[in-house]
């Protein structure tokens, strides 16, 4: 016969059991929605596309493109040179140029191999025979952008891990900030060494790429640690959940922000993974063109995250000081 339960035996709380049973499928459904919804609804939405050439000829081109309602945001340029510069400056993803030699499609597979291929199909579908010029080509070792896309999740995980580790081991204030900055810098250097020096899938300035990767990691780790400093362990879960379930699938790394359904495309560029990917493309393939916006976004995340770390530390120190002062006054009151 089994011994009866002792006086200190505990039984699971039914409310906690119900909460766990309900929470697991909810999280699974949320993750499926976040990752599957953008993938299933990938299509051009106001995708910036240039058109250049004589007005009479480009009018016909624009009419054909307008049949794909809402797919393209048309930018008009005087000639091929202006359209080419717009592609190099990341103002547009490509440009359809009408010349005496016939139509030409300018693309930039470095900006997005998926979009470059889509533009070729979109124009070919209209029955036009044209030459295609890849103005800014993707690196030979990563022609489909797979390596760049695959880097989004590991960088986010590294940032979440750093922010969580700093919080869980109890680092606070300047020490926490120093640890986050140091860890992010090492991640940036290590990742640049792998992606640029070894795999050769990044082709820009090595130190600029390392700084970009470090800034992206620090934006994530600072956000996680900052939320933990203000909200405790709940902040860790909130930060990790948002950055994993929204930041990664909404980054547009595999295609482009304009290829995702709204508001996923716009929201993703306000989160560190999306801004970091856009900045890395600019720094690595476009000599820093259009880098200011994502760089400011990441800097904002870093400033707010590290500021929250310092604020949370100050609030805890004040609370502890107040508790110690109250404890010191109790004996005097009792006497």
XYZ file of C-alpha atoms in Angstrom:
335
model
C 0.000 0.000 0.000
C 1.217 3.453 -0.837
C 1.773 5.869 1.974
C -0.800 8.640 2.364
C 0.315 12.060 1.240
C 2.217 13.969 3.879
C 1.041 17.179 5.431
C 3.243 19.216 3.086
C 2.094 17.506 -0.139
C 1.043 19.956 -2.791
C -1.500 19.589 -5.555
C -1.388 21.415 -8.902
C -3.545 24.494 -9.032
C -6.405 23.791 -11.500
C -6.345 27.421 -12.624
C -2.684 27.168 -13.619
C -3.352 23.943 -15.476
C -6.208 25.535 -17.408
C -4.064 28.575 -18.171
C -1.244 26.401 -19.553
C -3.630 24.302 -21.652
C -5.180 27.441 -23.117
C -1.909 29.339 -23.530
C 0.008 26.731 -25.544
C -2.414 26.586 -28.516
C -2.775 30.378 -28.369
C 0.984 30.859 -28.714
C 1.116 28.240 -31.477
C -1.678 29.987 -33.369
C 0.019 33.363 -32.947
C 3.332 31.994 -34.216
C 1.638 30.346 -37.194
C -0.158 33.584 -38.035
C 2.995 35.675 -37.724
C 5.112 33.424 -39.936
C 2.586 31.942 -42.364
C 0.374 34.969 -43.045
C 3.079 37.170 -44.631
C 4.454 34.208 -46.591
C 1.026 33.294 -47.942
C 0.195 36.886 -48.930
C 3.500 37.841 -50.574
C 2.795 40.169 -53.501
C 3.925 43.645 -54.647
C 2.151 46.524 -52.925
C 3.186 49.998 -54.040
C 6.593 48.607 -54.945
C 8.782 51.537 -56.086
C 9.473 51.130 -59.813
C 11.052 53.633 -62.175
C 9.965 54.422 -65.733
C 12.222 56.383 -68.077
C 12.113 57.479 -71.688
C 10.034 59.642 -74.063
C 6.679 60.672 -72.644
C 4.643 59.048 -75.405
C 6.404 55.705 -75.018
C 6.410 55.669 -71.221
C 2.690 56.492 -71.125
C 1.942 53.165 -72.762
C 4.241 51.396 -70.316
C 2.570 53.036 -67.346
C -0.850 52.028 -68.647
C 0.245 48.402 -68.809
C 1.676 48.545 -65.291
C -1.471 50.244 -64.005
C -3.449 47.132 -64.902
C -1.816 45.506 -61.890
C -3.712 47.742 -59.522
C -1.770 48.788 -56.439
C 1.250 46.671 -57.323
C 3.669 49.438 -58.282
C 4.477 52.973 -57.209
C 5.710 54.635 -60.405
C 8.664 57.040 -60.344
C 9.337 58.907 -63.604
C 12.849 59.693 -64.854
C 14.135 61.553 -67.882
C 16.541 58.944 -69.171
C 18.343 55.682 -68.435
C 21.175 57.380 -66.536
C 18.735 58.964 -64.074
C 16.852 55.697 -63.662
C 20.088 53.801 -63.081
C 21.117 56.271 -60.362
C 17.731 55.854 -58.682
C 18.283 52.095 -58.560
C 21.776 52.552 -57.135
C 20.428 54.999 -54.520
C 17.725 52.487 -53.497
C 14.959 54.917 -54.435
C 13.409 52.221 -56.646
C 13.883 48.460 -56.902
C 14.125 48.607 -60.671
C 13.286 50.684 -63.708
C 11.747 50.067 -67.110
C 13.534 52.189 -69.697
C 12.245 52.835 -73.222
C 15.067 53.547 -75.676
C 15.638 53.583 -79.421
C 17.124 50.099 -79.078
C 13.948 48.867 -77.429
C 12.846 48.509 -73.810
C 15.310 47.639 -71.051
C 14.686 46.542 -67.489
C 17.106 47.723 -64.818
C 17.072 45.588 -61.668
C 19.071 45.270 -58.447
C 19.196 41.675 -57.264
C 21.305 42.841 -54.313
C 18.268 44.733 -53.022
C 16.072 41.664 -53.400
C 16.543 38.706 -55.752
C 12.845 37.952 -55.319
C 11.801 41.406 -56.497
C 14.267 41.353 -59.399
C 12.753 38.095 -60.611
C 9.226 39.384 -60.057
C 9.892 42.480 -62.184
C 11.158 40.342 -65.045
C 8.001 38.220 -64.940
C 5.725 41.243 -64.585
C 7.172 42.978 -67.641
C 7.444 39.804 -69.700
C 3.797 39.086 -68.974
C 2.927 42.200 -70.928
C 4.429 40.710 -74.063
C 7.488 42.953 -74.170
C 10.823 41.583 -75.322
C 13.527 43.448 -73.465
C 17.088 43.261 -72.261
C 17.675 43.035 -68.529
C 20.531 44.786 -66.756
C 21.347 43.886 -63.147
C 22.639 47.273 -61.972
C 23.600 46.118 -58.472
C 23.995 42.364 -58.564
C 23.808 40.070 -55.570
C 27.151 38.491 -54.592
C 28.171 35.384 -56.531
C 28.253 33.319 -53.338
C 24.703 34.316 -52.400
C 22.798 34.990 -55.648
C 19.402 34.284 -54.077
C 20.038 36.189 -50.864
C 19.560 33.034 -48.803
C 22.538 33.668 -46.511
C 21.446 37.217 -45.737
C 17.905 36.039 -45.013
C 19.208 33.256 -42.776
C 21.169 35.756 -40.662
C 18.057 37.503 -39.331
C 17.034 34.807 -36.858
C 20.513 34.110 -35.380
C 21.132 37.828 -34.812
C 17.767 38.181 -33.087
C 18.490 35.116 -30.954
C 21.928 36.474 -30.037
C 20.384 39.761 -28.930
C 17.653 38.036 -26.932
C 20.223 35.733 -25.306
C 22.491 38.639 -24.350
C 19.648 40.708 -22.924
C 18.275 37.734 -20.999
C 21.671 36.704 -19.624
C 22.491 40.197 -18.369
C 19.105 40.397 -16.652
C 19.097 36.921 -15.127
C 22.575 37.151 -13.611
C 21.571 40.401 -11.948
C 23.734 42.985 -13.712
C 22.352 46.492 -13.305
C 23.095 50.046 -14.328
C 26.385 50.844 -16.034
C 27.618 47.260 -15.642
C 24.601 45.954 -17.533
C 25.032 48.547 -20.281
C 28.745 47.740 -20.588
C 28.018 44.015 -20.841
C 25.359 44.553 -23.515
C 27.590 46.813 -25.593
C 30.553 44.457 -25.278
C 28.552 41.354 -26.182
C 26.959 43.079 -29.176
C 30.343 44.291 -30.423
C 31.721 40.754 -30.277
C 28.667 39.428 -32.124
C 29.183 42.042 -34.832
C 32.852 41.194 -35.279
C 32.255 37.430 -35.259
C 29.347 37.639 -37.708
C 31.265 39.895 -40.091
C 34.195 37.486 -39.965
C 31.906 34.614 -40.949
C 29.651 36.355 -43.505
C 32.265 38.609 -45.125
C 35.676 37.008 -44.655
C 34.711 33.332 -44.823
C 31.425 32.946 -46.749
C 31.951 36.134 -48.800
C 28.223 36.899 -48.928
C 28.789 40.463 -47.725
C 30.880 42.629 -50.040
C 31.012 46.113 -48.525
C 33.306 47.737 -45.992
C 34.168 45.130 -43.336
C 34.063 47.481 -40.356
C 30.841 49.145 -41.503
C 29.215 45.714 -41.750
C 30.527 44.709 -38.316
C 29.175 47.950 -36.847
C 25.797 47.352 -38.481
C 25.586 43.816 -37.141
C 26.621 44.983 -33.680
C 24.074 47.814 -33.713
C 21.310 45.398 -34.746
C 22.224 43.007 -31.937
C 22.432 45.816 -29.373
C 19.009 47.111 -30.414
C 17.517 43.694 -29.620
C 19.497 43.002 -26.437
C 18.888 46.522 -25.113
C 15.145 46.217 -25.692
C 14.954 42.849 -23.909
C 17.131 43.943 -20.980
C 15.305 47.262 -20.706
C 11.905 45.610 -20.484
C 13.281 43.168 -17.914
C 14.674 46.043 -15.848
C 11.268 47.709 -15.742
C 8.899 44.727 -15.710
C 10.965 41.849 -14.358
C 10.747 38.376 -15.898
C 7.531 39.345 -17.660
C 9.570 41.897 -19.593
C 11.885 39.164 -20.835
C 8.967 37.210 -22.234
C 7.355 40.286 -23.746
C 10.548 41.466 -25.445
C 11.532 38.049 -26.757
C 7.998 37.332 -27.954
C 7.585 40.570 -29.886
C 11.008 40.421 -31.494
C 10.691 36.753 -32.442
C 7.036 36.567 -33.467
C 6.870 39.943 -35.220
C 10.403 41.146 -35.880
C 11.630 38.060 -37.718
C 8.702 37.268 -40.089
C 7.897 40.963 -40.663
C 11.498 41.891 -41.524
C 11.012 41.422 -45.269
C 14.492 39.919 -45.477
C 13.411 37.187 -47.875
C 11.703 39.542 -50.313
C 11.059 43.214 -49.510
C 8.875 45.174 -47.056
C 6.612 46.184 -49.967
C 5.999 42.513 -50.705
C 4.390 41.875 -47.317
C 0.743 42.542 -46.422
C 0.098 45.670 -44.425
C 0.730 46.545 -41.709
C 3.401 43.824 -41.549
C 5.700 45.494 -44.072
C 5.714 48.886 -42.370
C 5.784 47.501 -38.836
C 8.710 45.241 -39.645
C 10.885 48.206 -40.617
C 10.273 49.782 -37.207
C 11.542 46.663 -35.426
C 15.281 45.863 -35.103
C 15.389 42.762 -37.357
C 13.788 44.575 -40.296
C 15.732 47.805 -39.853
C 18.955 45.849 -39.364
C 18.457 43.840 -42.554
C 17.710 46.959 -44.603
C 20.751 48.732 -43.175
C 22.998 45.729 -43.843
C 21.925 45.611 -47.505
C 22.650 49.323 -47.886
C 26.058 49.116 -46.241
C 27.160 45.899 -47.912
C 25.878 46.319 -51.471
C 24.938 49.968 -52.071
C 27.814 51.943 -50.498
C 25.537 53.156 -47.720
C 22.701 54.458 -49.913
C 19.400 54.884 -48.030
C 21.111 53.876 -44.774
C 20.042 56.865 -42.676
C 16.476 55.757 -41.956
C 17.201 52.232 -40.658
C 20.307 53.479 -38.820
C 18.204 56.024 -36.926
C 15.601 53.359 -36.149
C 18.217 51.052 -34.633
C 19.813 53.938 -32.728
C 16.417 54.830 -31.275
C 15.946 51.258 -30.068
C 19.418 51.250 -28.517
C 18.868 54.577 -26.748
C 15.461 53.617 -25.383
C 16.553 50.106 -24.393
C 19.725 51.135 -22.579
C 17.899 54.090 -21.049
C 15.319 51.662 -19.659
C 18.124 49.538 -18.213
C 19.531 52.556 -16.365
C 16.088 53.757 -15.286
C 15.111 50.333 -13.966
C 18.352 50.131 -12.000
C 17.804 53.576 -10.497
C 14.245 52.726 -9.484
C 15.331 49.493 -7.808
C 18.125 51.249 -5.950
C 15.701 53.891 -4.705
C 13.203 51.227 -3.620
C 15.879 49.289 -1.766
C 17.188 52.450 -0.113
C 13.692 53.348 1.000
C 13.144 49.854 2.412
C 16.420 49.943 4.342
C 15.603 53.389 5.742
C 12.201 52.184 6.877
C 13.790 49.143 8.534
C 16.252 51.374 10.402
C 13.439 53.556 11.741
C 11.401 50.666 13.169
C 13.599 50.008 16.250
C 13.577 53.677 17.157
C 9.778 53.816 16.922
C 9.469 50.666 18.989
C 11.651 52.180 21.739
